[in-house]
Amino acid sequence: MKVRNILATKKGQLATIGPDEPVRRAIAMLAASRIGALLVTDEAGALVGILSERDIVRSAASDENLFDRPVGEIMTREVIVGMPQDDVIAVAHTMLERRFRHLPIMDEGKLIGIISIGDVLKTQRDAYRGEVDTLETMIIAEGEE
Amino acid sequence: MSLIGTAAQPLRVAIIGAGPAGFYAAERLFKETELVIEVDMFDRLPTPFGLVRNGVAPDHQKIKSVTAAFDRIANNPRFRFFGNVELGRDLSLDDFKANYHQILFSTGAQTDRPLGIPGDELIGSHPATEFVAWYNGHPDFRDCQFDLTQERVAVIGVGNVAIDVARILCRTQEELMKTDIADYALEALSKSQVKEVYILGRRGPAQAAFTAPEAKELGEMADCDTLVPPAEAELDPLSLASMASADRADVRKVEIIQELSHRQPTGKAKRLTLRFLVSPTELIGDEAGHVKQMKLVHNELYATDAGSLRSRSTDRTETLDVGLVFRSIGYRGVPLPGVPFNDSWGVIPNDAGRVIDMQTKEPVCGLYTAGWIKRGPTGVIGTNKPDAAETVESMLEDARNGDLLAPAHATSESAAAFVLERQPELVTYADWKQLDAMELNKGKEQGRPRVKFTRIEDMLAALRE
Ligand SMILES: Cc1cc2nc3c(=O)[nH]c(=O)nc-3n(C[C@H](O)[C@H](O)[C@H](O)COP(=O)(O)OP(=O)(O)OC[C@H]3O[C@@H](n4cnc5c(N)ncnc54)[C@H](O)[C@@H]3O)c2cc1C
Ligand SMILES: NC(=O)c1ccc[n+]([C@@H]2O[C@H](COP(=O)([O-])OP(=O)(O)OC[C@H]3O[C@@H](n4cnc5c(N)ncnc54)[C@H](OP(=O)(O)O)[C@@H]3O)[C@@H](O)[C@H]2O)c1
C-alpha cells in the first residue's frame, strides 16, 4: 500500500496559511475544518513550515498573547515531507518513531496533499479487516453450498 | 423527513458494476430496516461478480466460491440484476437519474497503468490485465493473441497479479485441467513452448507487494523449478533494519524468498526465476517489430525522508533474452461519462463514498461510489466490504435527510421497461443462474469445475434456446 492510495481516498483540499497570518486565524481554520495541522506556505506556494495543534499548545503554555503572533513564529520549520510512492507501512513506522502526526506530500516539487497518522493507521486497519472479511465471506459462501 | 423509503415509495437505488463492491453495498442496503429499499444492479457484461470471475486466477477455485455469498444477496426479492447493460453504451447518466433516487458506481479498475519505457508497444509486449482477462474468458479479451511459441517470458512487477500470471504460465496441462480457465486458453497453454519465466521486482524481497501464501505457492508447482538468485534474495542493511518493525506476514514472505534462493534446479520442464532490484529500461525488437530482448538496470535502495525505501539505478546493466513481456504494475480506473473523475489517482473523487465535484469539492447529489473505482486498485475481495459499508452509511444519511435525486419515474416497473427498451437483450439474475448451471454442467462432463461461456452471443443464444 502506498501513500497515493491514501491520497486517492481524500477530498484533496489543502488547508494552507501564510507565515504572516495571525495564530488566531490558524486556530479558527483548524476548528472550522476539524483538522490537526495547517501547511504554511509563502506567496509562491512553497512549503515553509507546518503548524500543528501541538505547536499551538506548546506556545500557548508560555505565551498568553499567542493569538496575535504570526504563524511563522511558532510553526515547525523542519518539515518531513512524503511522496505518493512512499510505502504506508514505512511511513507509519517513521511517524510513530519520530513522533509527528502529519505528513505533507509533495510530487515533483509540488505540494499535493497531507496525510495524518489517523489516515495511515486506518489504511493498515482496513487491510487487516479486508483479509478477515474475505474469510468471512468464504465461510458464508460455504454455508450456502 | 421525506416520504421516500416507504412501501408506497421505496428508495430506488441503481448499483452500476456487479463486482464485490456492488454486492457488498447491496447487502448493507438490505440490512437497513427503517427504509424500504429496492436495488437494481447493472453490469456491462451478462455475467456478474466482476474480477472474481474475470480476475481471480482459475487455479484459485476456493476463493472464487465467494460468489455463493453474493447469490444469497441476489436472492432478496428487492434485488434485480440487469446484465449486458453498460453505462455510456446503453444508458446515460441522465437515464439513470430519471429512474433512481441514488446511483452507486462500483465499476472497478478497467485498464492498466502504463509503464512508459521505449519499446513498450512492440509486438509481444502486453499489459498483464489483458492476459488475465483472456485466460479467465472475459468476452472483450477472448480474441487477444499471445505468442506462446516463445520460450522466454518476463513479467514486470512483483504484486499478486504478477504472481498469478507467472503461475498460470508455469502450470502443467494437468494442473490447468482442474480449473475453470477459458477453453481456448487451456488449449493455447497446452501447446505453450514457454520454458523460462522471470518475475522482475524493482526493489528487494522485503518490499515485494505479493503476499506470503502466494510466494509459497510458487515453490509448489508440479513441473516447474522456482528459483531466486541468492545475491538478490539477500537483504541490504536498510531492508534488514526495516524488518525489525515488519509484521509477521512480511517476515514470513522474506523467509520464503530466501528459502527459494537456496534451491537448485531439479530438472523440471519449466523454470521460474524471481528477480529483485532490477528495472527494465527498454524493450528491443527484431526486424519484424517483435520483442526479442529487454535491457535491465540494477538498482540499489535508499530511504526517502519519510523512511520508505525506494530504488535508484546503478551503473550495472544487463540484457535479458525474452520474446514475451507482461507488464504487471497495477490496474487503473477509467472515467465514466458525466461522472467526476480524478485523473491523478484514477478514481471517482469522493468523501466517504459521496461523489464530489473536482472543483468545488462539494458532494454531487445522489451519486456515490465504492470499491476499486472509489479507492484505487488495491485490496482483496473482503476489503470492499467495509469500503462499501462506509458508502452506504453516507447514502442512508442522505436518504433520511431527503437529499435525493428527483427521478421522473420512480417505480421498479417503469425502470425495467425503460432498460428493456434500451437493451432488449438484457440478462436477469435468473438468466445468469441458467448460464451458470450450463457452465457447471459442461464442466462436470469434462471433469472440470466449470466451462465458461466466453462470447456474449453464445450466452444470449443459449438463453434463447
Ligand atoms: C488479477 C486479479 C486477481 C485477484 N485475485 C484475488 C484473490 O485471489 N483473492 C482476493 O481476495 N482478491 C483478489 N483480487 C482482488 C479483487 O478481485 C478486487 O478487490 C475486487 O474484485 C474489486 O471489486 P470491485 O467491485 O471494486 O471491482 P470489479 O470486481 O472489477 O467489478 C467491477 C464491475 O463493474 C463492471 N463495469 C465496469 N464498467 C461498467 C459500466 N460502464 N457499466 C456497467 N458495468 C460496468 C465490470 O464489468 C465489473 O463486473 C484480484 C484482483 C485481480 C485484478
Ligand atoms: N491472491 C490474492 O489475494 C490476490 C491476487 C491478485 C491480486 N490481488 C490484489 O489485487 C491488488 C492489485 O494487485 P497488483 O499486483 O495489480 O498490484 P500491486 O500489489 O500494487 O503490485 C504492483 C507491483 O508493480 C510494481 N511496479 C509499479 N510500478 C512499477 C514500475 N514502474 N516498474 C517496475 N515495477 C513497478 C510495484 O512495485 P513497487 O512496490 O516498487 O512500486 C509492485 O510490485 C492487490 O491489492 C493484490 O493484493 C490479490
XYZ file of C-alpha atoms and ligand atoms in Angstrom:
711
model
C 0.000 0.000 0.000
C 1.330 3.388 -0.998
C 0.733 6.939 0.186
C -1.003 7.580 -3.113
C -3.674 5.053 -2.153
C -4.417 7.211 0.894
C -4.484 10.400 -1.164
C -6.974 8.769 -3.535
C -9.456 8.459 -0.666
C -9.162 12.061 0.469
C -11.047 15.110 -0.699
C -7.776 16.693 -1.740
C -8.366 20.029 -0.096
C -5.182 21.663 1.130
C -5.529 23.777 4.250
C -2.770 26.353 3.943
C -1.958 29.604 5.701
C 0.703 32.291 5.216
C 3.510 32.714 7.770
C 2.498 36.316 8.454
C -1.109 35.495 9.287
C -2.056 35.630 12.984
C -2.306 32.445 15.027
C -5.913 33.434 15.767
C -6.806 32.789 12.159
C -4.973 29.487 12.179
C -6.925 28.310 15.201
C -10.191 29.324 13.551
C -9.255 27.351 10.436
C -8.260 24.263 12.415
C -11.531 24.354 14.314
C -13.694 25.030 11.265
C -12.272 22.232 9.137
C -11.760 19.889 12.093
C -8.152 19.107 11.231
C -4.999 18.908 13.282
C -2.477 20.839 11.230
C -2.104 23.574 8.629
C 0.524 23.797 5.948
C 2.346 27.096 5.996
C 3.151 28.354 2.513
C 4.714 31.557 1.172
C 3.227 33.699 -1.619
C 4.776 31.408 -4.224
C 3.003 28.437 -2.684
C 6.244 26.902 -1.393
C 6.069 24.994 1.873
C 7.862 26.896 4.637
C 6.548 25.071 7.683
C 3.716 23.212 9.335
C 1.544 24.396 12.197
C 0.013 21.660 14.292
C -2.273 21.728 17.306
C 0.739 20.716 19.311
C 2.771 23.726 18.150
C -0.071 25.939 19.339
C -0.387 24.243 22.717
C 3.366 24.357 23.250
C 3.494 28.106 22.524
C 0.341 28.854 24.467
C 1.900 27.323 27.571
C 4.479 30.110 27.685
C 2.710 32.966 25.948
C -0.830 34.028 26.705
C -0.757 36.603 23.934
C -0.224 33.971 21.346
C -3.310 34.841 19.305
C -1.879 37.918 17.643
C 1.531 36.493 16.853
C 2.338 35.487 13.289
C 2.105 31.814 12.446
C 5.709 31.892 11.183
C 6.973 32.416 14.734
C 5.523 29.297 16.236
C 5.333 26.852 13.331
C 7.635 23.874 12.931
C 10.160 24.724 10.259
C 11.868 21.434 9.727
C 9.156 19.544 7.942
C 9.488 15.934 6.929
C 7.817 15.512 3.573
C 6.482 12.360 1.943
C 5.864 11.301 -1.644
C 2.945 9.443 -3.261
C 5.220 6.436 -3.862
C 6.185 6.011 -0.200
C 5.095 2.736 1.414
C 2.419 3.293 4.057
C 3.979 0.777 6.421
C 7.321 2.591 6.380
C 5.633 5.958 6.814
C 3.668 4.623 9.798
C 6.872 3.484 11.395
C 8.602 6.816 10.831
C 5.657 8.810 12.189
C 5.437 6.715 15.337
C 9.191 6.615 15.857
C 9.761 10.318 15.294
C 6.513 11.380 16.913
C 4.820 13.517 14.306
C 1.219 13.222 13.233
C 1.022 14.995 9.893
C 2.984 14.417 6.727
C 2.735 16.854 3.814
C 3.036 15.107 0.459
C 4.953 16.562 -2.471
C 5.122 15.297 -6.011
C 7.689 16.635 -8.427
C 8.279 19.684 -6.258
C 4.589 20.451 -5.879
C 2.615 20.253 -2.653
C -0.288 17.895 -3.357
C -1.691 16.830 -0.008
C -1.273 15.972 3.611
C -1.877 12.724 5.451
C -2.299 12.174 9.170
C -1.278 9.323 11.418
C -5.009 8.571 11.612
C -5.151 8.061 7.835
C -2.114 5.811 7.995
C -3.441 3.644 10.797
C -6.877 3.438 9.139
C -5.249 2.136 5.951
C -3.460 -0.559 7.890
C -6.582 -1.467 9.810
C -8.592 -1.665 6.570
C -6.011 -4.021 5.084
C -6.325 -6.405 8.021
C -10.102 -6.126 8.004
C -10.088 -6.953 4.307
C -8.376 -10.265 4.975
C -10.844 -11.095 7.730
C -13.856 -10.060 5.651
C -12.663 -12.213 2.748
C -12.507 -15.225 5.047
C -15.896 -14.385 6.500
C -17.417 -14.165 3.030
C -15.903 -17.552 2.170
C -17.425 -19.067 5.297
C -20.849 -17.597 4.483
C -20.449 -18.975 0.958
C -19.642 -22.456 2.251
C -22.835 -22.357 4.279
C -24.777 -21.675 1.076
C -23.472 -24.659 -0.846
C -38.416 13.743 6.898
C -39.033 12.566 3.374
C -41.601 10.013 2.320
C -39.173 8.098 0.189
C -38.127 4.736 1.565
C -41.623 3.513 2.400
C -43.591 0.593 0.994
C -45.588 3.120 -1.059
C -42.453 4.765 -2.433
C -39.353 2.647 -1.876
C -35.932 4.238 -2.080
C -34.764 3.211 -5.560
C -31.035 2.580 -5.890
C -29.028 1.755 -9.014
C -25.703 -0.013 -8.489
C -23.510 0.124 -11.573
C -20.925 -2.669 -11.573
C -21.672 -6.172 -10.247
C -18.315 -6.896 -8.608
C -17.690 -7.470 -4.895
C -18.097 -3.775 -4.047
C -21.537 -3.654 -5.681
C -22.708 -6.809 -3.910
C -21.404 -5.758 -0.511
C -23.164 -2.408 -0.957
C -26.447 -4.161 -1.810
C -26.050 -6.412 1.215
C -25.528 -3.442 3.502
C -28.510 -1.580 1.993
C -30.759 -4.570 2.644
C -29.669 -4.649 6.288
C -31.330 -1.254 6.744
C -34.638 -1.881 8.473
C -36.122 1.607 8.705
C -36.191 2.255 4.969
C -37.714 0.181 2.202
C -35.005 -0.060 -0.436
C -35.022 -1.533 -3.945
C -31.734 -2.267 -5.674
C -31.232 -2.644 -9.416
C -27.686 -3.798 -10.172
C -26.222 -3.260 -13.636
C -23.197 -4.727 -15.360
C -21.830 -4.242 -18.840
C -21.289 -7.998 -19.001
C -24.099 -10.555 -18.940
C -22.266 -12.253 -16.054
C -21.979 -10.839 -12.513
C -19.081 -10.875 -9.994
C -16.515 -8.645 -11.757
C -12.944 -9.663 -11.062
C -13.999 -12.680 -9.044
C -14.955 -14.222 -12.370
C -12.551 -12.330 -14.642
C -9.545 -11.558 -12.432
C -9.045 -14.132 -9.670
C -6.798 -16.877 -11.020
C -8.566 -20.019 -12.285
C -6.327 -22.215 -10.127
C -7.725 -20.437 -7.069
C -11.166 -22.061 -7.177
C -11.684 -21.886 -3.456
C -11.680 -18.101 -3.364
C -13.995 -17.982 -6.381
C -16.584 -19.757 -4.228
C -17.361 -16.424 -2.502
C -19.915 -15.985 -5.277
C -22.282 -18.229 -3.297
C -22.395 -15.476 -0.670
C -23.256 -12.975 -3.426
C -26.021 -15.296 -4.676
C -27.595 -15.069 -1.268
C -27.692 -11.270 -1.546
C -29.193 -11.543 -5.029
C -31.975 -13.737 -3.658
C -33.510 -10.771 -1.874
C -36.860 -10.050 -3.567
C -35.970 -6.365 -3.727
C -32.849 -7.118 -5.790
C -32.720 -7.214 -9.593
C -29.810 -7.736 -11.962
C -29.619 -6.102 -15.374
C -26.654 -7.693 -17.095
C -25.385 -6.731 -20.537
C -26.288 -3.100 -19.820
C -23.481 -0.574 -19.884
C -23.403 2.967 -18.543
C -22.210 5.002 -21.503
C -23.318 2.483 -24.155
C -26.926 1.596 -23.403
C -27.822 4.122 -20.744
C -26.510 7.578 -19.924
C -26.127 9.097 -16.512
C -29.250 11.177 -17.184
C -31.184 7.990 -17.925
C -30.192 6.653 -14.523
C -31.098 9.968 -12.894
C -34.550 9.756 -14.449
C -35.189 6.390 -12.769
C -33.396 6.275 -9.422
C -33.072 8.254 -6.207
C -29.464 7.197 -5.698
C -26.781 5.882 -8.062
C -23.719 3.988 -6.883
C -20.728 3.486 -9.158
C -18.729 0.333 -8.440
C -17.159 -0.156 -11.848
C -13.716 -1.267 -10.669
C -10.456 -0.510 -12.469
C -10.927 -1.429 -16.100
C -7.439 -0.828 -17.506
C -3.712 -0.957 -16.731
C -1.146 1.581 -15.571
C 1.291 2.359 -18.361
C 4.991 1.605 -17.823
C 6.338 4.037 -20.376
C 9.670 2.588 -21.438
C 10.943 2.582 -25.021
C 9.715 -0.498 -26.852
C 6.582 -0.823 -24.719
C 4.499 -1.024 -27.868
C 6.451 -3.816 -29.580
C 4.603 -6.954 -30.610
C 4.808 -9.403 -27.725
C 4.668 -6.736 -25.020
C 1.302 -6.826 -23.227
C -0.343 -5.475 -20.116
C -0.951 -8.298 -17.626
C -4.543 -7.050 -17.354
C -5.212 -8.372 -20.884
C -3.621 -11.762 -20.280
C -5.578 -12.164 -17.034
C -8.856 -11.246 -18.721
C -8.000 -13.580 -21.623
C -7.281 -16.701 -19.567
C -10.390 -16.019 -17.489
C -12.613 -15.871 -20.571
C -13.621 -12.187 -20.470
C -15.584 -11.675 -23.721
C -13.739 -8.439 -24.598
C -10.364 -10.174 -24.447
C -11.069 -13.689 -25.720
C -9.603 -12.888 -29.129
C -6.312 -11.481 -27.817
C -3.238 -13.238 -29.150
C -0.237 -14.117 -27.018
C 2.755 -15.700 -28.688
C 3.222 -18.776 -26.538
C 5.736 -20.237 -29.019
C 8.271 -18.058 -27.201
C 10.452 -19.897 -24.707
C 11.408 -16.974 -22.511
C 8.968 -14.636 -20.816
C 9.342 -11.689 -18.441
C 6.676 -10.444 -16.043
C 7.353 -6.915 -14.786
C 6.250 -6.129 -11.227
C 6.015 -8.225 -8.082
C 2.410 -7.860 -6.989
C -0.021 -10.752 -6.584
C -1.200 -10.278 -10.168
C 2.351 -10.795 -11.477
C 2.490 -13.989 -9.428
C -0.840 -15.165 -10.894
C 0.373 -14.542 -14.431
C 3.685 -16.339 -13.892
C 1.970 -19.268 -12.182
C -0.531 -19.749 -14.993
C 2.365 -19.730 -17.488
C 4.219 -22.370 -15.465
C 1.372 -24.757 -14.627
C 1.119 -28.103 -16.399
C -1.817 -29.135 -18.534
C -2.924 -31.496 -15.741
C -2.915 -28.671 -13.217
C -4.855 -26.356 -15.520
C -7.378 -29.066 -16.394
C -8.628 -28.860 -12.807
C -9.531 -25.199 -13.214
C -12.202 -23.144 -14.968
C -9.636 -21.470 -17.226
C -11.161 -20.474 -20.583
C -11.255 -23.350 -23.072
C -9.204 -21.585 -25.717
C -6.606 -20.587 -23.079
C -6.337 -24.178 -21.889
C -5.756 -25.250 -25.458
C -3.247 -22.468 -26.211
C -1.334 -23.104 -22.988
C -1.201 -26.850 -23.699
C 0.844 -26.020 -26.789
C 2.940 -23.427 -24.980
C 6.673 -23.536 -25.582
C 7.389 -21.379 -22.548
C 10.314 -22.767 -20.544
C 11.768 -19.830 -18.687
C 9.768 -17.183 -16.832
C 11.247 -14.207 -14.987
C 9.380 -12.079 -12.480
C 11.129 -8.728 -12.131
C 10.964 -6.615 -8.980
C 12.491 -3.156 -8.948
C 13.040 -3.244 -5.193
C 14.135 -6.025 -2.825
C 12.374 -9.052 -1.307
C 11.295 -7.061 1.765
C 9.383 -4.592 -0.456
C 7.673 -7.142 -2.717
C 3.940 -6.412 -2.935
C 2.859 -10.066 -3.196
C 1.728 -11.888 -0.060
C 3.319 -14.846 1.710
C 0.844 -17.609 0.710
C 1.208 -16.623 -2.953
C 5.017 -16.732 -2.672
C 4.844 -20.156 -1.059
C 2.602 -21.497 -3.807
C 5.232 -20.557 -6.402
C 7.556 -23.124 -4.896
C 4.947 -25.889 -5.052
C 4.196 -26.280 -8.753
C 4.155 -29.734 -10.328
C 6.688 -29.317 -13.102
C 8.390 -26.001 -12.531
C 11.530 -25.187 -10.594
C 11.224 -21.870 -8.778
C 14.472 -20.086 -8.031
C 15.800 -16.805 -6.711
C 19.367 -15.651 -7.394
C 20.964 -15.810 -3.907
C 22.587 -12.386 -4.213
C 19.210 -10.810 -4.975
C 17.463 -12.582 -2.089
C 19.840 -11.094 0.448
C 18.626 -8.049 2.300
C 20.591 -4.806 2.147
C 21.244 -3.070 5.506
C 18.258 -0.700 5.126
C 15.803 -3.533 4.413
C 17.295 -5.573 7.204
C 16.689 -2.705 9.621
C 13.098 -2.330 8.358
C 12.382 -5.974 9.168
C 12.660 -5.185 12.878
C 9.278 -3.434 12.703
C 7.747 -5.529 9.913
C 4.656 -7.604 10.603
C 4.806 -11.374 10.752
C 3.398 -11.932 7.276
C 6.144 -9.808 5.730
C 8.847 -11.570 7.713
C 7.416 -14.877 6.527
C 7.420 -13.668 2.921
C 11.115 -12.819 3.085
C 11.829 -16.211 4.653
C 10.053 -17.955 1.793
C 12.011 -15.977 -0.799
C 15.268 -16.807 0.935
C 14.310 -20.450 1.150
C 13.713 -20.437 -2.628
C 17.150 -18.886 -3.132
C 18.751 -21.972 -1.622
C 17.100 -24.279 -4.119
C 18.890 -25.794 -7.074
C 17.139 -26.643 -10.340
C 15.849 -30.235 -10.236
C 15.363 -30.685 -13.950
C 11.680 -29.833 -14.131
C 10.309 -28.799 -17.522
C 9.915 -25.125 -16.673
C 11.866 -22.666 -14.654
C 10.554 -19.602 -12.846
C 13.096 -17.087 -11.591
C 12.154 -14.343 -9.163
C 14.493 -11.414 -9.569
C 14.920 -8.360 -7.377
C 16.494 -4.912 -7.637
C 16.219 -4.731 -11.416
C 14.237 -2.325 -13.620
C 13.526 -2.771 -17.305
C 14.718 0.293 -19.185
C 13.986 -0.696 -22.773
C 12.468 -3.442 -24.886
C 14.392 -4.266 -28.023
C 12.641 -5.608 -31.106
C 13.673 -7.673 -34.097
C 13.194 -6.582 -37.729
C 9.540 -7.581 -37.623
C 8.867 -5.493 -34.529
C 8.670 -8.431 -32.105
C 10.231 -8.167 -28.658
C 13.480 -10.121 -28.527
C 15.348 -8.596 -25.618
C 14.931 -6.474 -22.552
C 17.509 -4.095 -21.141
C 17.692 -4.089 -17.367
C 19.425 -1.811 -14.936
C 20.398 -2.998 -11.475
C 19.063 -0.914 -8.630
C 20.018 -0.044 -5.111
C 17.746 1.146 -2.335
C 17.761 4.417 -0.464
C 15.488 5.785 2.237
C 13.169 8.695 1.472
C 12.580 11.467 4.038
C 9.552 9.612 5.310
C 11.541 6.405 5.750
C 10.256 4.447 2.757
C 12.802 2.528 0.685
C 12.972 3.464 -2.981
C 15.035 2.134 -5.822
C 17.515 4.079 -7.884
C 19.570 2.771 -10.734
C 23.232 1.881 -10.500
C 25.583 1.728 -13.477
C 25.224 -2.059 -13.756
C 23.094 -3.149 -16.670
C 22.274 -6.432 -18.361
C 20.333 -7.722 -21.317
C 17.769 -10.467 -20.975
C 16.586 -12.504 -23.963
C 12.797 -12.601 -23.827
C 10.194 -12.972 -26.554
C 7.123 -12.168 -24.490
C 6.651 -9.490 -21.842
C 3.788 -8.857 -19.416
C 3.659 -5.536 -17.588
C 2.008 -6.150 -14.233
C 2.433 -2.860 -12.447
C -1.152 -2.243 -11.419
C -4.668 -1.572 -12.652
C -6.269 1.810 -13.279
C -9.831 3.125 -13.188
C -11.421 4.735 -16.236
C -13.757 7.742 -16.228
C -17.500 7.207 -16.668
C -19.336 9.627 -18.960
C -20.759 12.516 -16.962
C -19.235 11.404 -13.654
C -16.435 13.384 -11.933
C -13.025 11.742 -12.215
C -9.698 12.323 -10.507
C -7.166 11.664 -13.212
C -4.160 11.769 -10.855
C -5.272 8.662 -8.990
C -7.678 7.114 -11.467
C -10.637 7.213 -9.096
C -14.006 8.917 -8.750
C -13.356 11.754 -6.269
C -15.389 11.194 -3.128
C -15.832 11.944 0.515
C -16.773 8.802 2.442
C -18.306 7.458 -0.769
C -20.226 10.613 -1.752
C -19.080 11.647 -5.211
C -17.660 15.158 -5.036
C -17.185 17.807 -7.690
C -13.499 18.135 -8.617
C -13.607 21.938 -8.431
C -15.903 22.786 -5.556
C -15.184 19.593 -3.548
C -18.889 19.623 -2.700
C -20.944 16.407 -2.897
C -22.914 15.824 -6.098
C -26.495 14.989 -5.090
C -27.463 11.332 -5.449
C -24.123 9.981 -6.710
C -21.954 7.538 -4.730
C -19.036 5.209 -5.305
C -17.474 2.056 -3.809
C -14.679 -0.447 -4.465
C -11.655 -0.041 -6.711
C -13.104 2.938 -8.577
C -13.551 4.678 -5.197
C -10.202 3.979 -3.546
C -7.877 2.684 -6.284
C -6.901 -0.833 -7.380
C -5.742 -2.373 -4.122
C -7.052 -4.850 -1.640
C -8.627 -8.274 -1.602
C -12.293 -9.154 -2.084
C -13.200 -8.536 1.565
C -11.597 -5.083 1.582
C -14.575 -3.951 -0.439
C -16.971 -4.807 2.385
C -16.065 -2.097 4.922
C -15.424 0.189 1.953
C -18.967 -0.330 0.632
C -20.397 -0.095 4.145
C -18.878 3.360 4.542
C -20.534 4.481 1.310
C -23.903 3.019 2.288
C -23.766 4.908 5.605
C -23.469 8.115 3.596
C -26.342 7.038 1.315
C -28.651 6.261 4.229
C -27.841 9.518 5.958
C -28.667 11.460 2.793
C -31.846 9.444 2.286
C -33.017 10.268 5.803
C -32.312 13.938 5.140
C -34.146 13.822 1.827
C -31.015 14.687 -0.158
C -32.008 12.586 -3.147
C -32.384 12.790 -6.885
C -35.886 13.522 -8.127
C -36.486 10.861 -10.775
C -39.343 11.390 -13.197
C -40.191 7.671 -12.976
C -39.606 6.038 -9.640
C -41.185 2.614 -9.881
C -39.456 -0.686 -10.468
C -41.828 -1.371 -13.405
C -41.029 1.868 -15.213
C -37.296 1.332 -14.718
C -37.482 -2.228 -16.060
C -39.478 -1.138 -19.087
C -37.041 1.662 -19.765
C -33.960 -0.541 -19.539
C -35.552 -3.227 -21.677
C -36.318 -0.679 -24.360
C -32.685 0.405 -24.460
C -31.229 -3.079 -24.186
C -33.709 -5.739 -25.322
C -31.053 -8.394 -24.664
C -30.590 -7.636 -21.012
C -29.717 -10.583 -18.807
C -31.554 -11.070 -15.487
C -30.257 -12.918 -12.445
C -32.488 -15.872 -13.308
C -30.920 -15.870 -16.787
C -27.471 -15.794 -15.218
C -28.358 -18.730 -12.960
C -29.297 -20.651 -16.113
C -25.976 -19.799 -17.739
C -24.249 -20.734 -14.500
C -25.972 -24.136 -14.463
C -24.983 -24.738 -18.099
C -21.358 -23.836 -17.363
C -21.269 -26.112 -14.341
C -22.865 -28.942 -16.302
C -20.410 -28.659 -19.108
C -17.663 -28.654 -16.512
C -18.996 -31.833 -14.968
C -18.919 -33.580 -18.344
C -15.258 -32.664 -18.729
C -14.245 -33.256 -15.134
C -13.625 -29.548 -14.603
C -15.192 -27.149 -12.082
C -16.829 -25.111 -14.863
C -16.520 -24.456 -18.578
C -17.178 -20.798 -19.231
C -19.109 -19.080 -21.960
C -16.671 -16.554 -23.393
C -18.805 -14.939 -26.087
C -21.760 -12.691 -25.334
C -23.535 -14.020 -28.475
C -23.129 -17.567 -27.170
C -24.606 -16.629 -23.813
C -27.573 -14.885 -25.417
C -28.098 -17.751 -27.869
C -28.032 -20.320 -25.057
C -30.653 -18.321 -23.177
C -32.930 -18.154 -26.224
C -32.966 -21.936 -26.583
C -5.935 -10.497 -11.459
C -6.565 -10.309 -10.114
C -6.614 -11.358 -9.221
C -7.181 -11.193 -7.968
N -7.191 -12.251 -7.112
C -7.728 -12.110 -5.894
C -7.758 -13.212 -4.992
O -7.281 -14.313 -5.299
N -8.323 -13.027 -3.775
C -8.860 -11.830 -3.400
O -9.395 -11.720 -2.295
N -8.843 -10.758 -4.235
C -8.279 -10.877 -5.464
N -8.243 -9.791 -6.304
C -8.831 -8.513 -5.846
C -10.363 -8.432 -6.055
O -10.680 -9.030 -7.275
C -10.835 -6.968 -6.020
O -10.591 -6.446 -4.723
C -12.315 -6.772 -6.315
O -12.755 -7.518 -7.409
C -12.665 -5.300 -6.588
O -14.054 -5.185 -6.620
P -14.866 -4.047 -7.390
O -16.296 -4.412 -7.200
O -14.412 -2.721 -6.970
O -14.457 -4.173 -8.948
P -14.632 -5.336 -10.024
O -14.556 -6.672 -9.414
O -13.691 -5.016 -11.105
O -16.141 -5.147 -10.602
C -16.480 -4.056 -11.426
C -17.646 -4.441 -12.328
O -18.138 -3.255 -12.983
C -18.492 -3.572 -14.319
N -18.462 -2.334 -15.108
C -17.373 -1.582 -15.415
N -17.727 -0.509 -16.148
C -19.084 -0.566 -16.306
C -20.036 0.272 -16.964
N -19.674 1.378 -17.612
N -21.344 -0.097 -16.938
C -21.737 -1.223 -16.292
N -20.867 -2.040 -15.641
C -19.558 -1.710 -15.644
C -17.437 -4.590 -14.730
O -17.879 -5.373 -15.824
C -17.269 -5.413 -13.444
O -18.142 -6.527 -13.429
C -7.693 -9.930 -7.579
C -7.633 -8.866 -8.479
C -7.071 -9.047 -9.727
C -7.001 -7.895 -10.675
N -4.234 -13.919 -4.248
C -4.658 -12.719 -3.948
O -5.103 -12.480 -2.843
C -4.604 -11.650 -4.980
C -4.315 -11.959 -6.299
C -4.217 -10.924 -7.218
C -4.420 -9.616 -6.811
N -4.710 -9.343 -5.521
C -4.812 -7.959 -5.045
O -5.168 -7.064 -6.076
C -4.449 -5.831 -5.902
C -3.735 -5.454 -7.195
O -2.610 -6.296 -7.414
P -1.444 -5.884 -8.430
O -0.470 -6.968 -8.431
O -2.056 -5.426 -9.696
O -0.858 -4.538 -7.791
P 0.202 -4.234 -6.615
O 0.036 -5.160 -5.485
O 0.056 -2.789 -6.369
O 1.649 -4.537 -7.259
C 2.177 -3.754 -8.273
C 3.631 -4.123 -8.484
O 4.127 -3.410 -9.610
C 5.341 -2.780 -9.248
N 5.548 -1.584 -10.053
C 4.762 -0.478 -10.113
N 5.272 0.407 -10.971
C 6.406 -0.140 -11.463
C 7.378 0.303 -12.393
N 7.261 1.480 -12.996
N 8.419 -0.515 -12.654
C 8.521 -1.724 -12.061
N 7.638 -2.186 -11.172
C 6.584 -1.403 -10.880
C 5.214 -2.472 -7.795
O 6.492 -2.270 -7.235
P 6.764 -1.090 -6.151
O 6.176 -1.601 -4.883
O 8.214 -0.937 -6.133
O 6.032 0.128 -6.670
C 4.536 -3.749 -7.315
O 5.484 -4.759 -7.142
C -3.518 -6.020 -4.739
O -4.056 -5.455 -3.584
C -3.431 -7.515 -4.610
O -3.120 -7.957 -3.309
C -4.788 -10.332 -4.594
